[in-house]
Structure formats: C-alpha cells, structure tokens
Coordinates of C-alpha atoms in Angstrom, one line a residue:
Chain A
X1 CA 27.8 17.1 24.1
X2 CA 31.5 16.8 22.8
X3 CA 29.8 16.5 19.1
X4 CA 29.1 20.0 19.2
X5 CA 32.1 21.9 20.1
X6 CA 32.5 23.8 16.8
X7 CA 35.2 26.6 17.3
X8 CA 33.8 30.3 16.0
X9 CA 35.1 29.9 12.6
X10 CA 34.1 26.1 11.8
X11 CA 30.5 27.8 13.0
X12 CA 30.5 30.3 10.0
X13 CA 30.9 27.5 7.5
X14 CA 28.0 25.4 9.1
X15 CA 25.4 28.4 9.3
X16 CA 26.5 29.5 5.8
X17 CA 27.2 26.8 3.8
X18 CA 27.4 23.0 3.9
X19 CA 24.4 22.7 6.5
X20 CA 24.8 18.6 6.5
X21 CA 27.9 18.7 8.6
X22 CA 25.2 19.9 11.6
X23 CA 24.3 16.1 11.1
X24 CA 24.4 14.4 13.9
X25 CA 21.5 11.4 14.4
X26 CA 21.8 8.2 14.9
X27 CA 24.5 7.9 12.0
X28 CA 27.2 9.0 14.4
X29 CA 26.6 6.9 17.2
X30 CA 27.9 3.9 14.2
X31 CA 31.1 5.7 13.5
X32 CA 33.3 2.9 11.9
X33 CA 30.8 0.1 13.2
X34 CA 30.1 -2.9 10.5
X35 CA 26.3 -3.5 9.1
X36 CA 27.7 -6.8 10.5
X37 CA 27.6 -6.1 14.0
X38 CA 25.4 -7.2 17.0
X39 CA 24.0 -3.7 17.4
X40 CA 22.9 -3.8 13.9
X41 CA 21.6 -6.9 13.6
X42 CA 19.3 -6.0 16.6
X43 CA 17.6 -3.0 14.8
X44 CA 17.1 -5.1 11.4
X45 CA 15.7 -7.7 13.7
X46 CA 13.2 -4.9 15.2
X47 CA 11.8 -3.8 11.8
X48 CA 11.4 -7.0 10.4
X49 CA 8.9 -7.0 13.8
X50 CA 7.3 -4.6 13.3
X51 CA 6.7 -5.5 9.3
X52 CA 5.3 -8.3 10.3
X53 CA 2.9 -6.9 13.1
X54 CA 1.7 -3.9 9.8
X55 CA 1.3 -7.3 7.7
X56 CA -0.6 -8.8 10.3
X57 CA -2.9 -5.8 11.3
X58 CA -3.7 -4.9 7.8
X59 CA -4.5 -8.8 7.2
X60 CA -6.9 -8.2 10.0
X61 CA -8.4 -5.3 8.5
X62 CA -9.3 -6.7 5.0
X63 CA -11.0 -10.4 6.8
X64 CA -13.2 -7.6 8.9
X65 CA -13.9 -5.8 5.8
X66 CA -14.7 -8.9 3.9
X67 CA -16.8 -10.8 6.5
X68 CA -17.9 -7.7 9.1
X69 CA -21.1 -6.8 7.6
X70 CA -22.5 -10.6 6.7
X71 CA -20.9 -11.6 10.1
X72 CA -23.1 -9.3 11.4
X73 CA -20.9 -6.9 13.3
X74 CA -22.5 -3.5 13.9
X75 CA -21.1 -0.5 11.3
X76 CA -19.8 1.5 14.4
X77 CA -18.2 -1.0 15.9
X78 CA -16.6 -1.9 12.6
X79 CA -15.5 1.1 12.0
X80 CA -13.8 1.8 15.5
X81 CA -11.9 -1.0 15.1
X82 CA -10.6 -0.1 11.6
X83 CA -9.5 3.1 12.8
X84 CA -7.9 1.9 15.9
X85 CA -6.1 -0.2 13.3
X86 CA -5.1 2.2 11.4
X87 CA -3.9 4.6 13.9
X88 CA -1.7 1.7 15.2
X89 CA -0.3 0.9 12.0
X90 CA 0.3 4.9 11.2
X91 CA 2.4 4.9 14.8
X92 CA 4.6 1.9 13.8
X93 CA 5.5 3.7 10.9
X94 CA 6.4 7.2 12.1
X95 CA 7.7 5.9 15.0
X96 CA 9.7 3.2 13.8
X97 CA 10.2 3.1 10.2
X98 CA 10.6 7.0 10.4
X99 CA 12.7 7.0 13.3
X100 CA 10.7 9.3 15.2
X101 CA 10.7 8.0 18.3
X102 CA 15.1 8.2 17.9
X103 CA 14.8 11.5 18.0
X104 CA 14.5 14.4 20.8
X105 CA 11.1 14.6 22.5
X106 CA 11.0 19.0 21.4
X107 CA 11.6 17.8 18.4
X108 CA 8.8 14.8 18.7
X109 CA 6.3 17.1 20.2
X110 CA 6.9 19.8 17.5
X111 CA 6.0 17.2 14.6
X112 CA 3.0 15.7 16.9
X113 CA 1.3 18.8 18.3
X114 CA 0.1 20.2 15.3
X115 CA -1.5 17.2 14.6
X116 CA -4.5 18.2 17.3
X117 CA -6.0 20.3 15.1
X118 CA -7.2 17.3 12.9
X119 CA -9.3 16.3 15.8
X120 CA -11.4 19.5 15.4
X121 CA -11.3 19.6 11.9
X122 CA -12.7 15.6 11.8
X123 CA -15.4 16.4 14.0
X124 CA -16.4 19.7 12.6
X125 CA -16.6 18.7 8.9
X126 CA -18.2 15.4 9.8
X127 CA -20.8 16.6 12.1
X128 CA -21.6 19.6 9.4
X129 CA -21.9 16.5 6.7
X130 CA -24.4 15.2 8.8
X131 CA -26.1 18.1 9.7
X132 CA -26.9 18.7 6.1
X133 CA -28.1 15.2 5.4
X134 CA -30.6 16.0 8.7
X135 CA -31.9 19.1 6.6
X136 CA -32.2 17.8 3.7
X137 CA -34.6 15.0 4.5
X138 CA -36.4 16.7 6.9
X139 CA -39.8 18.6 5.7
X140 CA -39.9 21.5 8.5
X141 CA -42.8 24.5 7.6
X142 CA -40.8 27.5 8.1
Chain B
X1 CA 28.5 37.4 14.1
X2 CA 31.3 37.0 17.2
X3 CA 28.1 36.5 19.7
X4 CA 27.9 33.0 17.8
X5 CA 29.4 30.4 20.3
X6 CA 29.7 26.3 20.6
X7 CA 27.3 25.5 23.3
X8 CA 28.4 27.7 25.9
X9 CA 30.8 26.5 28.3
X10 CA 29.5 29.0 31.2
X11 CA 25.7 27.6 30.4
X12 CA 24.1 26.7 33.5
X13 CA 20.5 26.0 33.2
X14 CA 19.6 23.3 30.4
X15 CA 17.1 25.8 28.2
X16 CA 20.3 27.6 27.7
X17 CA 22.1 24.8 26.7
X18 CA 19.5 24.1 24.7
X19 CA 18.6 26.9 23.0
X20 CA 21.8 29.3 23.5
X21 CA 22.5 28.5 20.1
X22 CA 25.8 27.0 18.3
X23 CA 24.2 23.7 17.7
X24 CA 20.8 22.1 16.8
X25 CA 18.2 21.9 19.4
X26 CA 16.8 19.6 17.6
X27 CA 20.1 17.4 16.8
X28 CA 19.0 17.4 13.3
X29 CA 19.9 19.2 10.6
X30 CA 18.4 21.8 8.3
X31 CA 17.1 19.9 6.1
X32 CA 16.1 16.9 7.9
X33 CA 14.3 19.2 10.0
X34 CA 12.5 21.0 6.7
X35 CA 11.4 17.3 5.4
X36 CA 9.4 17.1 8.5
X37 CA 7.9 20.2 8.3
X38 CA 6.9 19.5 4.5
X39 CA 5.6 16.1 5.3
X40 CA 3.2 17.6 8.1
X41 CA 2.3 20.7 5.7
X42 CA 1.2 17.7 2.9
X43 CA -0.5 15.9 6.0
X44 CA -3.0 18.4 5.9
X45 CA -3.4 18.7 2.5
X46 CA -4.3 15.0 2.5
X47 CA -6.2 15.5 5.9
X48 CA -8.4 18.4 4.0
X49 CA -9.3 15.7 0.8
X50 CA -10.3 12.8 3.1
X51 CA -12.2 15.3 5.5
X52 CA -13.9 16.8 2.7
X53 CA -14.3 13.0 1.3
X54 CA -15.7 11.9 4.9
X55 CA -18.2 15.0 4.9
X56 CA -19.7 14.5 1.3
X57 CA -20.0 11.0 2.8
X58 CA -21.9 12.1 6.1
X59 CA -23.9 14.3 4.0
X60 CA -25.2 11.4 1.3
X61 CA -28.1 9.0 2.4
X62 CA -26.6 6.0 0.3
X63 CA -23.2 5.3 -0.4
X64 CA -21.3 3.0 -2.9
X65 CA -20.2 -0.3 -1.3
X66 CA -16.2 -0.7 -1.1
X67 CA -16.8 -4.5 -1.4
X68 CA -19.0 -4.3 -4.7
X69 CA -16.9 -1.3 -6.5
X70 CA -13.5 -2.9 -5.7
X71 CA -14.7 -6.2 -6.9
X72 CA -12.0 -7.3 -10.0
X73 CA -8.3 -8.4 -10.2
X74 CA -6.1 -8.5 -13.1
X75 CA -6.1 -12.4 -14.7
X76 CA -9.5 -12.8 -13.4
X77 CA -12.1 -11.2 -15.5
X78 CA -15.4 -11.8 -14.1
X79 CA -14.8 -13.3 -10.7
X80 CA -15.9 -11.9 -7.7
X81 CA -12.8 -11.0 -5.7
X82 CA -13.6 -7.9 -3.5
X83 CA -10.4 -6.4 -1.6
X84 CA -8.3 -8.8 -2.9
X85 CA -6.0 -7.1 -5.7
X86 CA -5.8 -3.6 -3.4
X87 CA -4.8 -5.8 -0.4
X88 CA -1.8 -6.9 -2.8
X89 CA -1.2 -3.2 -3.6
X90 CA -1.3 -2.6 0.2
X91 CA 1.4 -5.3 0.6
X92 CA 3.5 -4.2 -1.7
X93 CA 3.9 -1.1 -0.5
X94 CA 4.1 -1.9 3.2
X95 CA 7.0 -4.0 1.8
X96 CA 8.9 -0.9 -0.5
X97 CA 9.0 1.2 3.0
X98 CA 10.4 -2.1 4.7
X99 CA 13.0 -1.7 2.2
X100 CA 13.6 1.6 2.5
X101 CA 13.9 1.8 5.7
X102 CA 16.5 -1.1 5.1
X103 CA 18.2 0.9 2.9
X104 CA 18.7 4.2 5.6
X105 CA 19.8 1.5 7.9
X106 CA 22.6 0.4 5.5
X107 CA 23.6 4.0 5.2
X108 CA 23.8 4.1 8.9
X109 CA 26.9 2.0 8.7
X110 CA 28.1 3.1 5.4
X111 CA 27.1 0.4 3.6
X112 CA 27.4 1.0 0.0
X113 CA 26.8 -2.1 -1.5
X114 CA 23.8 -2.1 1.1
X115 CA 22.0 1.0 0.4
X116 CA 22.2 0.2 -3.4
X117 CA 20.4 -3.3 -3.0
X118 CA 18.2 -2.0 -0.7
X119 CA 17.2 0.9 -3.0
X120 CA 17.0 -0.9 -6.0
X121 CA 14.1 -3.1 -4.1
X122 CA 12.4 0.1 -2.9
X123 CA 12.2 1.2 -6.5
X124 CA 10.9 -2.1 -7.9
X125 CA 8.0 -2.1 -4.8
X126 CA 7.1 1.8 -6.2
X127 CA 6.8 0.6 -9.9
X128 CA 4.5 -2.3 -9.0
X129 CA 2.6 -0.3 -7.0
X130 CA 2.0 2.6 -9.4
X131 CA 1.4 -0.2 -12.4
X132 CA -1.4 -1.8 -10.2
X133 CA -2.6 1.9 -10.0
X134 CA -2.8 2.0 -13.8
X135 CA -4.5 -1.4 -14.0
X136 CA -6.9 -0.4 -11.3
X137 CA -7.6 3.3 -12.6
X138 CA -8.1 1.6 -16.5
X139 CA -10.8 -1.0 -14.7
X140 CA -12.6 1.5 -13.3
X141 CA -12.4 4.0 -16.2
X142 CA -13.9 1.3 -17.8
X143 CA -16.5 0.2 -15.7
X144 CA -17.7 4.2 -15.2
X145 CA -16.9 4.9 -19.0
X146 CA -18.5 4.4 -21.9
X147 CA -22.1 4.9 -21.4
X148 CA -21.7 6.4 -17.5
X149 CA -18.7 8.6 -17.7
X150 CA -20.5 12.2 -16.8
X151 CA -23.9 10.8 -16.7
X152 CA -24.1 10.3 -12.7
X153 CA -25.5 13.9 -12.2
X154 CA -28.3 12.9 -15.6
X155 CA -30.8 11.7 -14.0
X156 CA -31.9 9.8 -16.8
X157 CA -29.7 7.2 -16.4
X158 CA -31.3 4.4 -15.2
X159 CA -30.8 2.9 -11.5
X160 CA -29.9 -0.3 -12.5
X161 CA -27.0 1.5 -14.6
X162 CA -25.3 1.9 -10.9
X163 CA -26.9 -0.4 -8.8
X164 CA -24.1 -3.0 -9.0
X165 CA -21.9 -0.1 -7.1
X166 CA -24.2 -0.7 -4.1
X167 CA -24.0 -4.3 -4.2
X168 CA -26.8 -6.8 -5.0
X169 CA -27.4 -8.4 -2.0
X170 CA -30.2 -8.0 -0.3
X171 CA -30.7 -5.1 1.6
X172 CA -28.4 -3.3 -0.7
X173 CA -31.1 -3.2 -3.4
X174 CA -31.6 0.8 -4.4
X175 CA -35.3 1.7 -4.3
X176 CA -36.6 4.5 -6.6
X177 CA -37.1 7.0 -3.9
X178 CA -33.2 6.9 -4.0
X179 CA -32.6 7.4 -7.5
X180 CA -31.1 11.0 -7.7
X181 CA -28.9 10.5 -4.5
X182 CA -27.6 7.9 -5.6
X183 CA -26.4 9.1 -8.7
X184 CA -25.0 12.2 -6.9
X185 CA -23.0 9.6 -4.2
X186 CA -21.4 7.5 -7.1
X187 CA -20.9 10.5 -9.0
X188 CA -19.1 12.1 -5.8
X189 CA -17.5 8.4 -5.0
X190 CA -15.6 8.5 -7.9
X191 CA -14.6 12.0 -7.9
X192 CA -13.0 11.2 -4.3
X193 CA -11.5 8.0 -5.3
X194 CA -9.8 9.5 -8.6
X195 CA -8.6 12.6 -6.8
X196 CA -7.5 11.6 -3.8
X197 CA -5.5 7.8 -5.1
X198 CA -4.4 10.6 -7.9
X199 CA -2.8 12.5 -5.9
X200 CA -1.6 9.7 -3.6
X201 CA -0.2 8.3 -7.0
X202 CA 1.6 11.5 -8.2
X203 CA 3.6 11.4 -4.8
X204 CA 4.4 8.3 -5.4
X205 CA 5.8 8.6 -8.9
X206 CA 8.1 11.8 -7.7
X207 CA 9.3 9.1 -4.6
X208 CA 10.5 6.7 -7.4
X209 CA 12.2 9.6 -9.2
X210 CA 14.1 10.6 -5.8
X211 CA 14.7 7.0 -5.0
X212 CA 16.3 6.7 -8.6
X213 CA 18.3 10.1 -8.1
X214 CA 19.7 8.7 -4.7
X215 CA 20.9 5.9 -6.4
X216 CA 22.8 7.4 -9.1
X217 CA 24.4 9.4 -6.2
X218 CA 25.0 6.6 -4.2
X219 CA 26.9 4.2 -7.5
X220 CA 28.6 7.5 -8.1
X221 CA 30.3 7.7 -4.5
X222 CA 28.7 11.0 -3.4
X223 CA 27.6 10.2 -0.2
X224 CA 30.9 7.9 0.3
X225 CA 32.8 11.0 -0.4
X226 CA 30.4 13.7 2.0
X227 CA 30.9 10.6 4.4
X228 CA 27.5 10.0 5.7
X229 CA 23.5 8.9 3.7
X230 CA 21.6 11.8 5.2
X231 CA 20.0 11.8 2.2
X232 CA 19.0 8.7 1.9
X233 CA 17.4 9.2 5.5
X234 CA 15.5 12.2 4.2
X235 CA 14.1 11.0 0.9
X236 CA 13.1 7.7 3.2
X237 CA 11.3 9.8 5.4
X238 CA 9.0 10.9 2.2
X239 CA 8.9 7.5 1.2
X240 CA 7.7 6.1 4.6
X241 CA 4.8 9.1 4.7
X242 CA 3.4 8.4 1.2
X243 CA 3.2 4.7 2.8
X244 CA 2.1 6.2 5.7
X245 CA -1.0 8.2 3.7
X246 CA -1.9 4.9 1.6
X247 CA -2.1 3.6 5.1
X248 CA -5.4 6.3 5.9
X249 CA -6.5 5.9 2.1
X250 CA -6.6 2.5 2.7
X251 CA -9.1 2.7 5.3
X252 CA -11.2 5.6 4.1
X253 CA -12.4 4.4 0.7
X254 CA -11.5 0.3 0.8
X255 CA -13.0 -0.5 4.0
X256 CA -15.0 1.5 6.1

C-alpha cells in the first residue's frame, strides 16, 4: 500500500482541494504502459466478448419475443426467461463494462446491497396490482 | 487536523488499515464514489416507474400487445415489422457503451488520440439513438393522435378505434364486455411508454452533452495536463447505466 503514503501536509491538499489525486484505480497499475501492449490488448479482447455475448442474448430475446407466443411457449415461462436474460445482460454491463467487478468487494457490496430492497418492492407492488384486478372483477355481497 | 495520518504504520488489524483513515477505503475517489451513489439513487427512480408500470399492468384484465403496437420502421410504411426497428435501437446503443467503455480504456493508458476516436463514436451511437427516439415518438404520436389523442378514457370511442393495439389475430380479438378496460389499458400503456422512454431519453440527451464536454477537454489537453481520464471513467459510468436501464426498458414494454 506504498500508493498511499501521503505525508501530513500532501493530506491537507487531498481532503481540501484537488480530490482526483485520491485516484487510484485501475489507471495506476498502467503507469507509462502503451494502449499497445499485451496487457491491453487482453482487456479490449475481453469486451469485445462480452459485446458480443449482450448482442447475442438480446438477439435471443427479440426471436422469443417474435415467435414465443405462436410457438406456443407458455407466458410464464416466457417471461422467466426474458428476465433471466435480462438480468444477465444488466451483470455483464456493471460488472464489465462498469468495471465493477475491478473494484474492492466493500465497495461492490455497498453499490449491490441496496439493491435488495427492489425484491420487496417488485413483489409488493405487483402482488397489490393483482390484488386489485381480483376485486374488481369479483361480485362479493358485503 | 494533526490526528490525520497516511495509513498508519503501527496498524495492526486490517479494519484499521482499512478504515483508520488517510486513504480511500474504497480506493476510489470522491467523486467516482458520488457517481455511483447517484446512479443507484436514479436506479430507483427508474425501479419506482417500471414498478408502478408493472402494477397498472397486473391490475388491467387486457393489455396492449408489444408485437402489434411496435409494429412500423422508418422506410417501410405499411409493413408489418414488429421489434424490428427497436431491436436496431437496442443495438445501437449496446454498441455506443462498447465504445465508451473503449474510450475509458484508452484513457487508461493515456491515450489521447484514443479516447478522442473512441468518444467521437460514443457520441454518434447517442445521436442515432435519440433520432430513432424522435422517429419512433412522431409514429406513435401519430398513430394515437388525431382522432384518439385524449379519447382512451371517452368511452365513446369505438373498440375497433384500438383494437389494432391488441393485435388481430385470433384470440386477441377485444369482445365488448372489455370495452372500457381496454381503453383505460391503452390509455395507461401509452402514458408508461411516453414517460418512462421520456425520461430514459432525457438521460440520454444530457450523456451526449457530457460526452461532448469530455471531448472538448480531452482536444484541449486537460486531462493530459491533470495526468490521468478519471473523467472520462466517471461520465462512462453514466453512459453504461443509461445503457444499462434501456436494457430493463427493453424488456418491460417491448417484450414481455
């Protein structure tokens, strides 16, 4: 953790004013390395694989939603598979394309965590959708 | 202020390495760190317009078909194209964050001449994107306008006024008894569908103006001189998420 031995006064300045010189991702592990070199040409070679895997998946996505229904392919399985497509297309992005998964796992697990709550929310507001739809066509006396 | 120290040398344990302050926990900076709080902050925005889009959904008994509403492309008036022109949109923008992230990865190795070509494509992808909006929004202005615009909640418009919404093949045929909801469902439909690819749009349009405002800074030397892109890295980040959002919108109103 060499990178980080600021002395006290060097400190001051990067609390107070240029906050950028705290910088230190995956830029300064290239120091002085050319866009030329092996290293680099193995990441451009990773996210042209992964474009192609999000071109491929979302191909996917619109043949199922063009031939799913005629095909005869029942709506909830159709619609698990678009969301487990969807899902994997989302992680490719924030993990790759986002650089994410570069990054320190507090930090990954302080973006991710909050993202729990949507599970609730989903399920709450959809089930409440439906439960209006279930009172509204049903003729109870009360 | 003397108590601030470089991570201390007498630090034993790792959570005070960590966390005993004089460098970022989180090896990132400030404002990298505020871009991701911002982006999950908008994630729920977005999250609260598709749940609220889902649950109008749940709560409808018919539901416009993505397949008959999305129907048209540009050059061919009349033909029956479902998916086909937003599937181009889709690409397009999958290809603009391919680009981006291209560009980031050029500023990685301080590669000027890189991150410029690189952003120059990102910013072409954008355009086309948001002028296949306009083409698409005009369509279905169309389509809705004229005698419809506003008349989905009167329920004297007729059900064959909206019935090519639903689609018109068979088992897709509206019956009367479903005359009022489904005016109300195309009339909430297109509510969603303006609001929420609106709103997608608008983030769009102020990620081209950043994109554009990188570049200047990047022809002008700025981040040559500062010697590193950070900012590059943190407008991409925005740029990947409103990819990363078409991705969801995708899904909720084109195919499921």
């Amino acid at each position: 953790m060499s990178a980080h031995n600021h002395n006290t006064e060097d400190l001051q300045v990067l609390y107070e004013g240029d906050q950028s010189k705290l910088y230190s991702g995956v830029l300064s592990h290239h120091k002085g390395e050319s866009v030329e070199s092996a290293g680099s040409k193995k990441q451009v070679s990773k996210l042209i694989k992964v474009t192609i895997i999000l071109t491929v998946i979302t191909a996917v996505e619109v043949l199922l939603g063009l031939t799913g229904h005629a095909a005869g392919i029942p709506h909830w399985l159709d619609v698990t598979m678009f969301l487990i497509m969807t899902i994997l297309k989302a992680a490719y992005i924030v993990k790759v394309f986002m650089h994410l998964g570069d990054e320190v796992k507090n930090m990954v697990l302080t973006v991710l965590i909050p993202l729990v709550l949507f599970i609730w929310f989903i399920l709450a507001f959809l089930a409440d959708g439906h439960f209006w739809l279930h009172m509204n066509t049903t003729n109870i006396a009360r | 202020m003397s108590t601030i120290a470089a991570a201390p040398a007498h630090a034993t344990n790792t959570d005070e390495k960590v966390w005993g302050g004089g460098h970022s926990p989180f090896k990132v900076s400030y404002g990298k760190l505020m871009m991701w709080f911002f982006l999950l902050t908008d994630t729920f925005t977005f999250g609260a317009l598709l749940i609220s889009y889902g649950s109008t959904r749940f709560f409808s008994s018919v539901w416009p078909e993505a397949n008959a509403v999305f129907r048209s492309s540009p050059f061919f008036e009349g033909v029956n194209m479902p998916l086909v022109f937003v599937s181009f949109m889709t690409f397009v923008l999958i290809l603009s964050s391919v680009t981006m992230v291209l560009a980031v990865h050029a500023g990685h190795y301080n590669d000027k001449k890189g991150v410029i070509k690189w952003l120059l494509w990102t910013i072409v992808g954008g355009i086309t994107f948001l002028s296949c909006q306009a083409w698409e929004w005009t369509h279905l202005a169309h389509e809705t306008g004229g005698v419809l615009w506003g008349a989905f909640s009167d329920h004297n418009t007729p059900i064959s006024a909206i019935q090519n919404f639903f689609g018109t093949y068979a088992g897709h045929q509206l019956t009367p008894a479903d005359h009022a909801a489904a005016l109300q469902s195309t009339h909430d439909f297109f509510n969603y569908f303006f609001t929420i690819t609106g709103f997608h749009g608008m983030h769009v349009t102020s990620g081209v103006i950043f994109n554009i405002m990188i570049l200047i800074n990047t022809v002008n030397g700025t981040y040559e001189r500062r010697g590193h892109y950070e900012m590059v890295e943190k407008v991409g980040l925005y740029w990947h998420f409103v990819d990363l959002v078409w991705v969801f919108v995708f899904t909720c109103f084109y195919l499921i």
